[in-house]
PDB file of C-alpha atoms in Angstrom:
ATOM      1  CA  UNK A   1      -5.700 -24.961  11.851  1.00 48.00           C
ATOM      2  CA  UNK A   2      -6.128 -21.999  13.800  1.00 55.00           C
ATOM      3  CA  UNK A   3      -3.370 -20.762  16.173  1.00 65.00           C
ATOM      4  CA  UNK A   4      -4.061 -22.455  20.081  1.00 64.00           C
ATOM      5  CA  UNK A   5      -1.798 -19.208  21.077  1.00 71.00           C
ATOM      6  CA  UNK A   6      -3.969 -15.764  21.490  1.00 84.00           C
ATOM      7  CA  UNK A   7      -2.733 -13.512  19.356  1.00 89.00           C
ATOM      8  CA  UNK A   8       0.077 -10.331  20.586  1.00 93.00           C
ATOM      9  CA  UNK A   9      -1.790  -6.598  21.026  1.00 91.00           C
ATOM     10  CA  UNK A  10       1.000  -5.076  20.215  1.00 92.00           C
ATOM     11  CA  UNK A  11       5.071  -5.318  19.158  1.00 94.00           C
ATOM     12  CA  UNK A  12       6.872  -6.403  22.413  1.00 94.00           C
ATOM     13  CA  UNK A  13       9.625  -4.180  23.221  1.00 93.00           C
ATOM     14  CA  UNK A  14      13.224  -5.134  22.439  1.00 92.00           C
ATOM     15  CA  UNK A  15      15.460  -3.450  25.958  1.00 91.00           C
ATOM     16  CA  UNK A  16      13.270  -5.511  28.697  1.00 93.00           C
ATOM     17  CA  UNK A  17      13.189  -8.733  26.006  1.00 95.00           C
ATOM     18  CA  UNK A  18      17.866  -8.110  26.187  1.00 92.00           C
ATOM     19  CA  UNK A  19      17.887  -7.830  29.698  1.00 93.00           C
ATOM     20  CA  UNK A  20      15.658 -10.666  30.390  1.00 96.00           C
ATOM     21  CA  UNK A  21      17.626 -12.775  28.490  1.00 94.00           C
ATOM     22  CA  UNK A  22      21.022 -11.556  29.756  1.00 93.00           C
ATOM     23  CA  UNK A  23      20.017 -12.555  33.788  1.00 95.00           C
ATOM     24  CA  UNK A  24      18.570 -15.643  32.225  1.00 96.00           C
ATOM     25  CA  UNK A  25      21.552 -16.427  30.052  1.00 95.00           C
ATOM     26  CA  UNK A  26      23.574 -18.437  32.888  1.00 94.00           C
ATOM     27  CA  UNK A  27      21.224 -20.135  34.115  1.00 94.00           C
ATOM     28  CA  UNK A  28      20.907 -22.119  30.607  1.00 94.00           C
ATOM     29  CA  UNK A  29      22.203 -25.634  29.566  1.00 91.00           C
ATOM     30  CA  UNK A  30      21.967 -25.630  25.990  1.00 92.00           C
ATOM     31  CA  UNK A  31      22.276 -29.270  24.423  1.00 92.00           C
ATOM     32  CA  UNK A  32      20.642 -30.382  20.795  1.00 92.00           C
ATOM     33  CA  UNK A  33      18.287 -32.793  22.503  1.00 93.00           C
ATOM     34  CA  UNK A  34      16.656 -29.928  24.828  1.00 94.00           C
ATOM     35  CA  UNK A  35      13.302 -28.888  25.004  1.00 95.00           C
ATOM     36  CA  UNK A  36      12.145 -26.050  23.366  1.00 95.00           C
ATOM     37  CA  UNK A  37       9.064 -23.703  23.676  1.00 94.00           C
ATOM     38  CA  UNK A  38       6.275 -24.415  20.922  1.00 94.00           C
ATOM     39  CA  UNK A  39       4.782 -21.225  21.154  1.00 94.00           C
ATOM     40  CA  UNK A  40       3.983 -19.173  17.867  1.00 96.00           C
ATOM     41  CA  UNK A  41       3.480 -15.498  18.686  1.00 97.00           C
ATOM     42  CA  UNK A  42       1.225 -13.885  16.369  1.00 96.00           C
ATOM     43  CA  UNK A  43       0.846 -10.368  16.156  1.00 96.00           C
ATOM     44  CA  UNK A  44      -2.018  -8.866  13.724  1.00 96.00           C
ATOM     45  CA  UNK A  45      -2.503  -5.405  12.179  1.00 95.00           C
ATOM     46  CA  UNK A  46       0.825  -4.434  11.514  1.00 96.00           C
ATOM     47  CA  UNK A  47       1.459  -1.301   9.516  1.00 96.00           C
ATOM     48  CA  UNK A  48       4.723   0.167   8.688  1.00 96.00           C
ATOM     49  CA  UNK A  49       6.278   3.398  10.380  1.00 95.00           C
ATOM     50  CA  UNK A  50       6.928   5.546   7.220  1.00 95.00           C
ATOM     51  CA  UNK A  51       9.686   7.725   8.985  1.00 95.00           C
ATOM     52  CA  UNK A  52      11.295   4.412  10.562  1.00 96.00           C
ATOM     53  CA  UNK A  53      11.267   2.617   7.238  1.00 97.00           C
ATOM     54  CA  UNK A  54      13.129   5.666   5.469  1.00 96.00           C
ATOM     55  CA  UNK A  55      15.993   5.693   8.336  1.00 96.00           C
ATOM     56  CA  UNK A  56      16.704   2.127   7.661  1.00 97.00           C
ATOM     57  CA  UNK A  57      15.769   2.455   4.195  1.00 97.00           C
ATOM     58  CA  UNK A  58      19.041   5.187   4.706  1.00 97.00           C
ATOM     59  CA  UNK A  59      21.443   3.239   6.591  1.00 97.00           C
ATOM     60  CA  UNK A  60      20.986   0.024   4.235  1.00 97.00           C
ATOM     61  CA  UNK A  61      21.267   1.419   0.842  1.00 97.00           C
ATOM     62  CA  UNK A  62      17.896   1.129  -0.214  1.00 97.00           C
ATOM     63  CA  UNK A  63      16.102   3.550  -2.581  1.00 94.00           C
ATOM     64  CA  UNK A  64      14.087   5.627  -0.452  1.00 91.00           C
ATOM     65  CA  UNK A  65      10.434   6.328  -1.495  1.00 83.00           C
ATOM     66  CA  UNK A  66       9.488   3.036  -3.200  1.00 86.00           C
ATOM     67  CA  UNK A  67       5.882   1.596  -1.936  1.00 89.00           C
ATOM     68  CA  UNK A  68       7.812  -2.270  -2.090  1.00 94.00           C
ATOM     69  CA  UNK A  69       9.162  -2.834   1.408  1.00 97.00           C
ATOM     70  CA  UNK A  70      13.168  -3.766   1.242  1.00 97.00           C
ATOM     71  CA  UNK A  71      14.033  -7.573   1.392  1.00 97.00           C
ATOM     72  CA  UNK A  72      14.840  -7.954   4.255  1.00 98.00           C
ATOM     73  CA  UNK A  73      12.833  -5.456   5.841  1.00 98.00           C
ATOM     74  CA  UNK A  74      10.472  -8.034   7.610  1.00 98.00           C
ATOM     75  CA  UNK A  75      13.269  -9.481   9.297  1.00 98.00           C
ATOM     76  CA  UNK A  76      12.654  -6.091  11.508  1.00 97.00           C
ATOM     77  CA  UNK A  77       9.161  -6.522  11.910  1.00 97.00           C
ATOM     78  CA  UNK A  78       9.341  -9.845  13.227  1.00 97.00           C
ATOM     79  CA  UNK A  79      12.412  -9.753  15.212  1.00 97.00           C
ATOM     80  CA  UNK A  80      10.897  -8.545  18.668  1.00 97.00           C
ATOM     81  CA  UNK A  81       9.130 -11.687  18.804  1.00 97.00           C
ATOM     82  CA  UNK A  82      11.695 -13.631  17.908  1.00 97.00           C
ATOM     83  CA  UNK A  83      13.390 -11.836  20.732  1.00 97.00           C
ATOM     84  CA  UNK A  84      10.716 -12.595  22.739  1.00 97.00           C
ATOM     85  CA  UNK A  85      10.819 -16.817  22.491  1.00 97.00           C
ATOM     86  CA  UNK A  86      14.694 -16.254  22.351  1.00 97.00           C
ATOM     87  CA  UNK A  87      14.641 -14.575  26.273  1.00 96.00           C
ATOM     88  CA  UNK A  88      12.229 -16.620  27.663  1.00 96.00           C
ATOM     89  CA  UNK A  89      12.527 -19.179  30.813  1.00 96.00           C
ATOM     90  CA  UNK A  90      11.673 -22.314  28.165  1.00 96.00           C
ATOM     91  CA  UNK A  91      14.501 -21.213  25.408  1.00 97.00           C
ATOM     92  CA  UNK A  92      17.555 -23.083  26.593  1.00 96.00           C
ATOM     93  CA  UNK A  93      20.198 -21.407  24.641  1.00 97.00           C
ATOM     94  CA  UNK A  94      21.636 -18.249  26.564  1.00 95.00           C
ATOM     95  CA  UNK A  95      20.665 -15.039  24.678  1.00 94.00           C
ATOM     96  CA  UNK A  96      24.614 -13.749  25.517  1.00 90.00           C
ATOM     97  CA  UNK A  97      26.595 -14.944  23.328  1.00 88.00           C
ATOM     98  CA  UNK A  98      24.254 -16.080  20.735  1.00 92.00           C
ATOM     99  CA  UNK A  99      25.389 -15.579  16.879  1.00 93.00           C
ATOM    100  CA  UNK A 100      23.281 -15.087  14.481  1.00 95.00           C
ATOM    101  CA  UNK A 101      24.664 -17.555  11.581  1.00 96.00           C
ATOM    102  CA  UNK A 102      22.187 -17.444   9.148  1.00 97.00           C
ATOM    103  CA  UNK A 103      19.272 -16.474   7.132  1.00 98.00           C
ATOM    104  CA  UNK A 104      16.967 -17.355   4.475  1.00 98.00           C
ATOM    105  CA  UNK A 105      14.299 -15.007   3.025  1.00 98.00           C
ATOM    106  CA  UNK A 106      11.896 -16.294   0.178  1.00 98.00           C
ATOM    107  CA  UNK A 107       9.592 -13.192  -0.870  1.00 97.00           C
ATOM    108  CA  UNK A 108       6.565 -14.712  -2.291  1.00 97.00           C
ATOM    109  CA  UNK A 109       5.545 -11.315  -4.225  1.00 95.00           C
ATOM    110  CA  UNK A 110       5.649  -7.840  -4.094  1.00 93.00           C
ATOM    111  CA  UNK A 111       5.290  -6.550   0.077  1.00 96.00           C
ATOM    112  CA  UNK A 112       3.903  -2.948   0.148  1.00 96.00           C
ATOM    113  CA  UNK A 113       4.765  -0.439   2.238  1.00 96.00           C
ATOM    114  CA  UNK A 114       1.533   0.589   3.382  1.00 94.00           C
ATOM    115  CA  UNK A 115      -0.082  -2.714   3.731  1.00 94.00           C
ATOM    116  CA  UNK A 116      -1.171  -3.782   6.916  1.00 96.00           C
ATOM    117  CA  UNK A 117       0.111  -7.414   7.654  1.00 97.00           C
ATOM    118  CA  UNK A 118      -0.012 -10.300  10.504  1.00 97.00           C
ATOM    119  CA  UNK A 119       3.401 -11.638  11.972  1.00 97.00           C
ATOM    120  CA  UNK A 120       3.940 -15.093  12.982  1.00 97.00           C
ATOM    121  CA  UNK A 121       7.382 -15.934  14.866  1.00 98.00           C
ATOM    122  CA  UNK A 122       7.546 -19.450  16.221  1.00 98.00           C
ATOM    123  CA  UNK A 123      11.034 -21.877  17.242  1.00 97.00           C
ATOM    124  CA  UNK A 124      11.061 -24.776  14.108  1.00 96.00           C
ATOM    125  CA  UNK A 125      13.975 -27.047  15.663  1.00 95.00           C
ATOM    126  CA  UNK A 126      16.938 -27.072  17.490  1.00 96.00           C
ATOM    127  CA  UNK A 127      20.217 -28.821  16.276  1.00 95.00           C
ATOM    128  CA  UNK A 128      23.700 -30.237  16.837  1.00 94.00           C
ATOM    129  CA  UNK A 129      26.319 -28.124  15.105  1.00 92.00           C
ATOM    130  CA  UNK A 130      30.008 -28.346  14.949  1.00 90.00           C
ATOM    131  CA  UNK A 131      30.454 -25.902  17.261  1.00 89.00           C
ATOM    132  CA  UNK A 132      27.834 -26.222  19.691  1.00 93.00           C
ATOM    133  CA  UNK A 133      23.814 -26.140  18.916  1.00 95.00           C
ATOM    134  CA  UNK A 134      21.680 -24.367  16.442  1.00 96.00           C
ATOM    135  CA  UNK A 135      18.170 -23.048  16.630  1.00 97.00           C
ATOM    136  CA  UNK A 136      16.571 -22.285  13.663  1.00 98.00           C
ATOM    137  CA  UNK A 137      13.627 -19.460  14.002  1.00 98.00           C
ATOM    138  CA  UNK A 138      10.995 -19.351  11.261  1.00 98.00           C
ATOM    139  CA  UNK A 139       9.495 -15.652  10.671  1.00 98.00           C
ATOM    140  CA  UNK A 140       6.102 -15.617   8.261  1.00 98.00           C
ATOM    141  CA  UNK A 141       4.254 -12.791   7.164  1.00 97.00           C
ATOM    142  CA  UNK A 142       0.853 -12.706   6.029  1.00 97.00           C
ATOM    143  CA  UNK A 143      -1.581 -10.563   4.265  1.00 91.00           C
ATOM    144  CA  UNK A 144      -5.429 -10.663   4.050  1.00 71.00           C
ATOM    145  CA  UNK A 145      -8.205 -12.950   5.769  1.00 52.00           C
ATOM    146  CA  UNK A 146      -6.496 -13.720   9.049  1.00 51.00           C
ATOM    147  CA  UNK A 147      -8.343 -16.157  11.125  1.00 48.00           C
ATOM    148  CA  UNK A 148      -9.495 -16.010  14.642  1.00 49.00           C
ATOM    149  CA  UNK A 149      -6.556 -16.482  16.587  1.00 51.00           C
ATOM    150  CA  UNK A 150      -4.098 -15.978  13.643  1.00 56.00           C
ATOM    151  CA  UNK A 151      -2.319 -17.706  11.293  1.00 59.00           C
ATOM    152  CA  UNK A 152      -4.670 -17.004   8.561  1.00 67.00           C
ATOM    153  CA  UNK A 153      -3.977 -15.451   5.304  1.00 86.00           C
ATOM    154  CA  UNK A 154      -1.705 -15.594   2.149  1.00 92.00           C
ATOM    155  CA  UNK A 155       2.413 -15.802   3.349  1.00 96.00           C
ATOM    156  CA  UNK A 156       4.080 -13.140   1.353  1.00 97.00           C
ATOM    157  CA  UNK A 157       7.195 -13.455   2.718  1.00 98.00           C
ATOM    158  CA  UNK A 158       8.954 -16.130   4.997  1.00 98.00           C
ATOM    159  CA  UNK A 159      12.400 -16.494   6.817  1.00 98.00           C
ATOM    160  CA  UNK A 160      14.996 -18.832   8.608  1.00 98.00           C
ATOM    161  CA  UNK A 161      17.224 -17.593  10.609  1.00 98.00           C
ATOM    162  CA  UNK A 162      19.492 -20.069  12.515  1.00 98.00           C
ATOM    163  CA  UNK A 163      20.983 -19.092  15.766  1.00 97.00           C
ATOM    164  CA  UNK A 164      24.050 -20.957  17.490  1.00 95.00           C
ATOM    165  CA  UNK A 165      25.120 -21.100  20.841  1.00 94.00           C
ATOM    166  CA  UNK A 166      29.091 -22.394  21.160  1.00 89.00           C
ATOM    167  CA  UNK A 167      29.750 -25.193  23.789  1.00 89.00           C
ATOM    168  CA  UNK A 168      31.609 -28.321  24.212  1.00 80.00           C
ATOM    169  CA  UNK A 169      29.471 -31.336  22.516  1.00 70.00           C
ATOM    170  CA  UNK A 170      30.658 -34.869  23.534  1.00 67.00           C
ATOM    171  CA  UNK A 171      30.826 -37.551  20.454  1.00 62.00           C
ATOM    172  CA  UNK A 172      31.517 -36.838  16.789  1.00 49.00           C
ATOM    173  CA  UNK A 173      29.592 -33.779  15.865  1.00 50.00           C
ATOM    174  CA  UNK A 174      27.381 -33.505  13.244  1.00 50.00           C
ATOM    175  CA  UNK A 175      28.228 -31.230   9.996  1.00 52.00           C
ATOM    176  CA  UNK A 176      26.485 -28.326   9.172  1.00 51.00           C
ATOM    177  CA  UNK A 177      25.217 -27.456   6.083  1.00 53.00           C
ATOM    178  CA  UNK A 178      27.022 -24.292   4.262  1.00 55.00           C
ATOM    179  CA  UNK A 179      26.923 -22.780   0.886  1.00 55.00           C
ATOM    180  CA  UNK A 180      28.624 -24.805  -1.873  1.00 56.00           C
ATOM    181  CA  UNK A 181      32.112 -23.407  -2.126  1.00 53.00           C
ATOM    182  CA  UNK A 182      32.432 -20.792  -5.059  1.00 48.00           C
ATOM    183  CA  UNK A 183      34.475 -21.846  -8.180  1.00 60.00           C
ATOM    184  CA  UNK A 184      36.395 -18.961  -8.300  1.00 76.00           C
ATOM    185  CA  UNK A 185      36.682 -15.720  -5.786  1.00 85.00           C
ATOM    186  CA  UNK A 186      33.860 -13.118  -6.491  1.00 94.00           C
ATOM    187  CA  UNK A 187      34.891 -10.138  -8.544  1.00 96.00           C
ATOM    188  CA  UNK A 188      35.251  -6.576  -6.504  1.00 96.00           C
ATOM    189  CA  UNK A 189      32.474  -4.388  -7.541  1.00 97.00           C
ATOM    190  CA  UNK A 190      32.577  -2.002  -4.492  1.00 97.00           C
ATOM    191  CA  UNK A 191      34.572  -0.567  -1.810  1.00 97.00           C
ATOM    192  CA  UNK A 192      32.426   0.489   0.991  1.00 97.00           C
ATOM    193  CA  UNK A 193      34.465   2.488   4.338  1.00 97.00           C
ATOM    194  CA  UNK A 194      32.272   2.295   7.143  1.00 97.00           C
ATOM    195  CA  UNK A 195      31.564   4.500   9.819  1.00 96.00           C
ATOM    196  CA  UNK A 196      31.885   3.941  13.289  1.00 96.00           C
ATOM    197  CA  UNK A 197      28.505   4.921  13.842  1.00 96.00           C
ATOM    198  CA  UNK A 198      26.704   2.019  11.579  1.00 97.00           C
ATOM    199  CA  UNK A 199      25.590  -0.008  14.415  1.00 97.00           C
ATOM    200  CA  UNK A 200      24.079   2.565  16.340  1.00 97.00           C
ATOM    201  CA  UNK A 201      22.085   4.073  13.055  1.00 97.00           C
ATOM    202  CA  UNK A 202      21.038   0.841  11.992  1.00 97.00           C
ATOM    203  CA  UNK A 203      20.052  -0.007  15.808  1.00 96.00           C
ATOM    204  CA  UNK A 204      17.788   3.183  15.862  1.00 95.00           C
ATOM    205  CA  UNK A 205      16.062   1.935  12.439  1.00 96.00           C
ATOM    206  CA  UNK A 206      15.532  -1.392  13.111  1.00 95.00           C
ATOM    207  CA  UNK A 207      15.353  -1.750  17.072  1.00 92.00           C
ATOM    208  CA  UNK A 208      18.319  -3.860  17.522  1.00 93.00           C
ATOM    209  CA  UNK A 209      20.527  -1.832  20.361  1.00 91.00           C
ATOM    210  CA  UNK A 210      22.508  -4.898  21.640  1.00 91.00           C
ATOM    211  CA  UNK A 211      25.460  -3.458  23.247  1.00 92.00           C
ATOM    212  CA  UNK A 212      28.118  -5.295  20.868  1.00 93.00           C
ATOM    213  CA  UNK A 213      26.910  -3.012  18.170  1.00 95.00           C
ATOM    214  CA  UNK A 214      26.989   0.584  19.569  1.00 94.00           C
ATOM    215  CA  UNK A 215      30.421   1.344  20.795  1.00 95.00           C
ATOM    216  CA  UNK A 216      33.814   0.145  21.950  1.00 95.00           C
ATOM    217  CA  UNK A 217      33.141   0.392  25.187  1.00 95.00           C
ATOM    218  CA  UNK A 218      30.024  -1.782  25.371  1.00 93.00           C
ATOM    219  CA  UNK A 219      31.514  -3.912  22.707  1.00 93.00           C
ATOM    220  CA  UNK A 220      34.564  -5.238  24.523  1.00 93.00           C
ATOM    221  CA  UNK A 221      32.331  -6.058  27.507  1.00 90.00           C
ATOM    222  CA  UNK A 222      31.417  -9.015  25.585  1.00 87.00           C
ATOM    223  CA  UNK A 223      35.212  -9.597  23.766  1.00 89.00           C
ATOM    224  CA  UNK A 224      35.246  -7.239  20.951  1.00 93.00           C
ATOM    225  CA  UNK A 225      37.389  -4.677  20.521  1.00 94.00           C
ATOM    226  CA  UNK A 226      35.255  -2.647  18.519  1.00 95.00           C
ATOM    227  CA  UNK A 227      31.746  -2.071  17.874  1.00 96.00           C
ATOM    228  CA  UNK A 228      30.574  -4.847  15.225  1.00 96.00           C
ATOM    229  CA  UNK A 229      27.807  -4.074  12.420  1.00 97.00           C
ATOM    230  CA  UNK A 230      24.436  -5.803  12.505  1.00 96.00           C
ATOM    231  CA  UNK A 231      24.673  -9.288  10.720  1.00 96.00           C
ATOM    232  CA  UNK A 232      20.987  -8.328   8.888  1.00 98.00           C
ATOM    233  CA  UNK A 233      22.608  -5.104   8.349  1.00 98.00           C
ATOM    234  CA  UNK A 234      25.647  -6.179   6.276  1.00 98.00           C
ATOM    235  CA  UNK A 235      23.292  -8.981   4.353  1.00 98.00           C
ATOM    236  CA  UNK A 236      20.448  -5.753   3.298  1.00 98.00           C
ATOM    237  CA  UNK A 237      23.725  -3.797   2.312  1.00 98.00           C
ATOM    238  CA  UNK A 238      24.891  -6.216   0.380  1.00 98.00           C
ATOM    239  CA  UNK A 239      21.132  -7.000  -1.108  1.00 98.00           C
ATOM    240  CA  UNK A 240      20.716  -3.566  -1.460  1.00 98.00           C
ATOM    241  CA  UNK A 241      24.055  -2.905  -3.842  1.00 97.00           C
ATOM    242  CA  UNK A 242      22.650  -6.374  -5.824  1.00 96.00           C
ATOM    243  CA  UNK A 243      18.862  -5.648  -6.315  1.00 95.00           C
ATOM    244  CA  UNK A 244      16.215  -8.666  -6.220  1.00 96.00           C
ATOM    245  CA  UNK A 245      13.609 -10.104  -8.273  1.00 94.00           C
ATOM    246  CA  UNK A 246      10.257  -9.849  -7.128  1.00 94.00           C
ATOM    247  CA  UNK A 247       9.842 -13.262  -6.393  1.00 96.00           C
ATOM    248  CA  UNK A 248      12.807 -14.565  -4.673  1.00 97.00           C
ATOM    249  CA  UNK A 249      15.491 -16.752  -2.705  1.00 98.00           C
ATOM    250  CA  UNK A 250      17.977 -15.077  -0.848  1.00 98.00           C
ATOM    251  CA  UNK A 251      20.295 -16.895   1.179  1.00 98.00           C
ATOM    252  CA  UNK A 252      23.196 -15.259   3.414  1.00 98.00           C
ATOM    253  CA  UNK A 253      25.563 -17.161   6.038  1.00 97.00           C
ATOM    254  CA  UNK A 254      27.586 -14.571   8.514  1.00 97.00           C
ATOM    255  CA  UNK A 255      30.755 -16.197   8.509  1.00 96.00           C
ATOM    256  CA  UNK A 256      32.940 -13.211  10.658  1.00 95.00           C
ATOM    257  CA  UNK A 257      32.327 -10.057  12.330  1.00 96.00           C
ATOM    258  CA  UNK A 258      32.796  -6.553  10.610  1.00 97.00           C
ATOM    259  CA  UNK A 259      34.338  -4.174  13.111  1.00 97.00           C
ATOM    260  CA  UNK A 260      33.674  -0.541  13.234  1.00 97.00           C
ATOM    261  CA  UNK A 261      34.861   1.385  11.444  1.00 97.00           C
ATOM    262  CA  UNK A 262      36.441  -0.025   9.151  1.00 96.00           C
ATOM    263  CA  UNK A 263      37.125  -1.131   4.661  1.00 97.00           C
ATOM    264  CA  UNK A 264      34.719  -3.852   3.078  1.00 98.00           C
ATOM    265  CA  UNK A 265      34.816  -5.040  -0.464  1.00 97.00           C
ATOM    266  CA  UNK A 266      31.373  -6.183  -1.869  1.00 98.00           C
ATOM    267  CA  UNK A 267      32.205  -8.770  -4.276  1.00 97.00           C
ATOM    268  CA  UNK A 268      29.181 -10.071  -6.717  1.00 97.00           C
ATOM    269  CA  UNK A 269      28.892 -12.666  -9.863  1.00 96.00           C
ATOM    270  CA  UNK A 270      25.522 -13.494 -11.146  1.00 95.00           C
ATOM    271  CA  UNK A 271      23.382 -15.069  -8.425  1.00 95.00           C
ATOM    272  CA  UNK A 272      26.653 -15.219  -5.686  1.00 97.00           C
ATOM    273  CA  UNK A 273      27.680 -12.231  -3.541  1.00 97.00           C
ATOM    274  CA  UNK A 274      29.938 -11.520  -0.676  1.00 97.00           C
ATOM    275  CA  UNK A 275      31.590  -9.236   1.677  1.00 97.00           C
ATOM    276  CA  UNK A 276      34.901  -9.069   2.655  1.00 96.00           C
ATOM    277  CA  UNK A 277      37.835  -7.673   3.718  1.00 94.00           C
ATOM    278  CA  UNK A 278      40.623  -6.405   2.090  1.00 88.00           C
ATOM    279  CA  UNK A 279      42.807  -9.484   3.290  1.00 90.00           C
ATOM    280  CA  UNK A 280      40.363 -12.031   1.307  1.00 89.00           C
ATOM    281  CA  UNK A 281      38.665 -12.850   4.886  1.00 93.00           C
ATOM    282  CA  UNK A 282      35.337 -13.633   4.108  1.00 96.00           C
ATOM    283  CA  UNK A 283      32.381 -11.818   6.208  1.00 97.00           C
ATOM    284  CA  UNK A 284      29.279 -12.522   4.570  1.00 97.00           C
ATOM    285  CA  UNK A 285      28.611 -14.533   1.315  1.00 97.00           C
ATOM    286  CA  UNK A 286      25.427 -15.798  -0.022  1.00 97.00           C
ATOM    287  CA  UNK A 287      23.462 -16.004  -3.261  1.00 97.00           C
ATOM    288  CA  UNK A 288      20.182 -14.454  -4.694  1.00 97.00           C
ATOM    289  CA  UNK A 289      17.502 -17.020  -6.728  1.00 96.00           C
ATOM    290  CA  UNK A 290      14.192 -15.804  -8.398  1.00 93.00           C
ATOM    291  CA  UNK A 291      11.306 -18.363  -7.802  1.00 90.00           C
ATOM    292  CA  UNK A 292       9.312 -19.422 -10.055  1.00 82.00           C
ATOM    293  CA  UNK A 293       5.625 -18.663  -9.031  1.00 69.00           C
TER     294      UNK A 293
END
């Protein structure tokens, strides 16, 4: 069914999309039950910048120079418009102060680099969690024979990324679904010292300035008391130290914040990794599965 939506000209810029959703962020009352906007953005003919690609390529870990986009490289291309649902009027969960708790990538086959692709970003649910509410945004990427209107095409690569707002929920709240607990801690296979500058490398590669990841100052306007590094950025690093099969399942839940600088250990064990500090603190864990095609 083609998309009722017309189709984006062009990727929606990420500073307006922060501050619109900043002055809009106390004006929100987020609740489970809320309406949401229905909206699928689609944005055709996208092609890779090269010279952006090999920065983040850089700051992730990646090999540099492969035609295979990275993992979670799509997550970039399709987080303006994401952005872009998240700061509207019709999104009831304030942009400040919204964590990014999870994702889940499931690369259908091999994503070149110099392919030219159609992005589809669109709001799949909202829902109670034990801390507040949870929206869960769906990111699909599609190659060849897009339809009039978009939304046409073979998905190469899909994502969903859940999103919670914290606030007082009356009643017994509902548990959230996390990753089975491991049977043993992870082995140490790395120890990774990070610079302060992280955030703001990875921001100029991907797009993502928010304020909470550039510098001390900016970060303890909203209660850190450092700069933190990008969630997606500590999930590719950790990806990129692992490898992935072509076809693939990766999941990865951002449990706490890495401040900047600062001393992770990447810890990995067949299809499990993590990241964490040197206390045993936890700050990402997930696991990699190949699909069968």
């Amino acid at each position: 069914m083609a998309n009722p939506y017309p189709p984006l000209t062009d990727t929606p810029a990420l500073t307006p999309l922060l501050l619109r959703g900043a002055f809009l962020s106390p004006f929100k009352r987020p609740r489970p039950d809320a309406e949401f906007p229905r909206t699928r953005l689609v944005l055709p003919g996208v092609r890779v910048d090269l010279a952006r690609l090999a920065a983040y390529e850089r700051v992730c870990g990646f090999a540099t120079g492969d035609d295979a986009l990275p993992i979670t490289y799509p997550h970039v291309l399709g987080f303006p418009l994401a952005m872009r649902l998240m700061s509207c009027r019709a999104f009831p969960l304030p942009l400040l102060g919204l964590v990014h708790t999870s994702v889940e990538i499931t690369r259908h086959t091999t994503v070149p680099a110099t392919g030219e692709y159609e992005i589809t970003v669109y709001v799949d649910e909202l829902a109670p969690h034990r801390r507040g509410t949870e929206a869960t945004v769906t990111t699909e990427m599609r190659v060849g024979g897009a339809s009039e209107g978009g939304t046409g095409g073979e998905v190469v690569w899909e994502s969903r990324s859940t999103y919670l707002a914290r606030h007082h929920r009356a009643g017994t709240p509902t548990p959230t679904p996390e990753l089975p607990p491991a049977r043993a801690p992870l082995p140490t296979v790395a120890e990774w010292r990070l610079g302060e500058d992280v955030g703001r490398r990875y921001g100029a590669a991907s797009g993502d300035r928010n304020p909470i990841h550039l510098y001390p100052l900016t970060a303890r306007l909203f209660g850190f008391p450092r700069a933190i590094a990008h969630g997606m950025w500590t999930a590719a690093r950790c990806l990129a130290a692992r490898g992935t099969p072509e076809r693939t399942l990766v999941r990865a839940e951002f449990r706490a914040p890495v401040l900047l600088p600062g001393t992770v250990e990447y810890a990995a064990l067949d299809d499990r990794f993590a990241l964490r500090d040197g206390a045993g603190r936890v700050h990402v864990e997930g696991f990699v599965y190949p699909v069968v095609a």
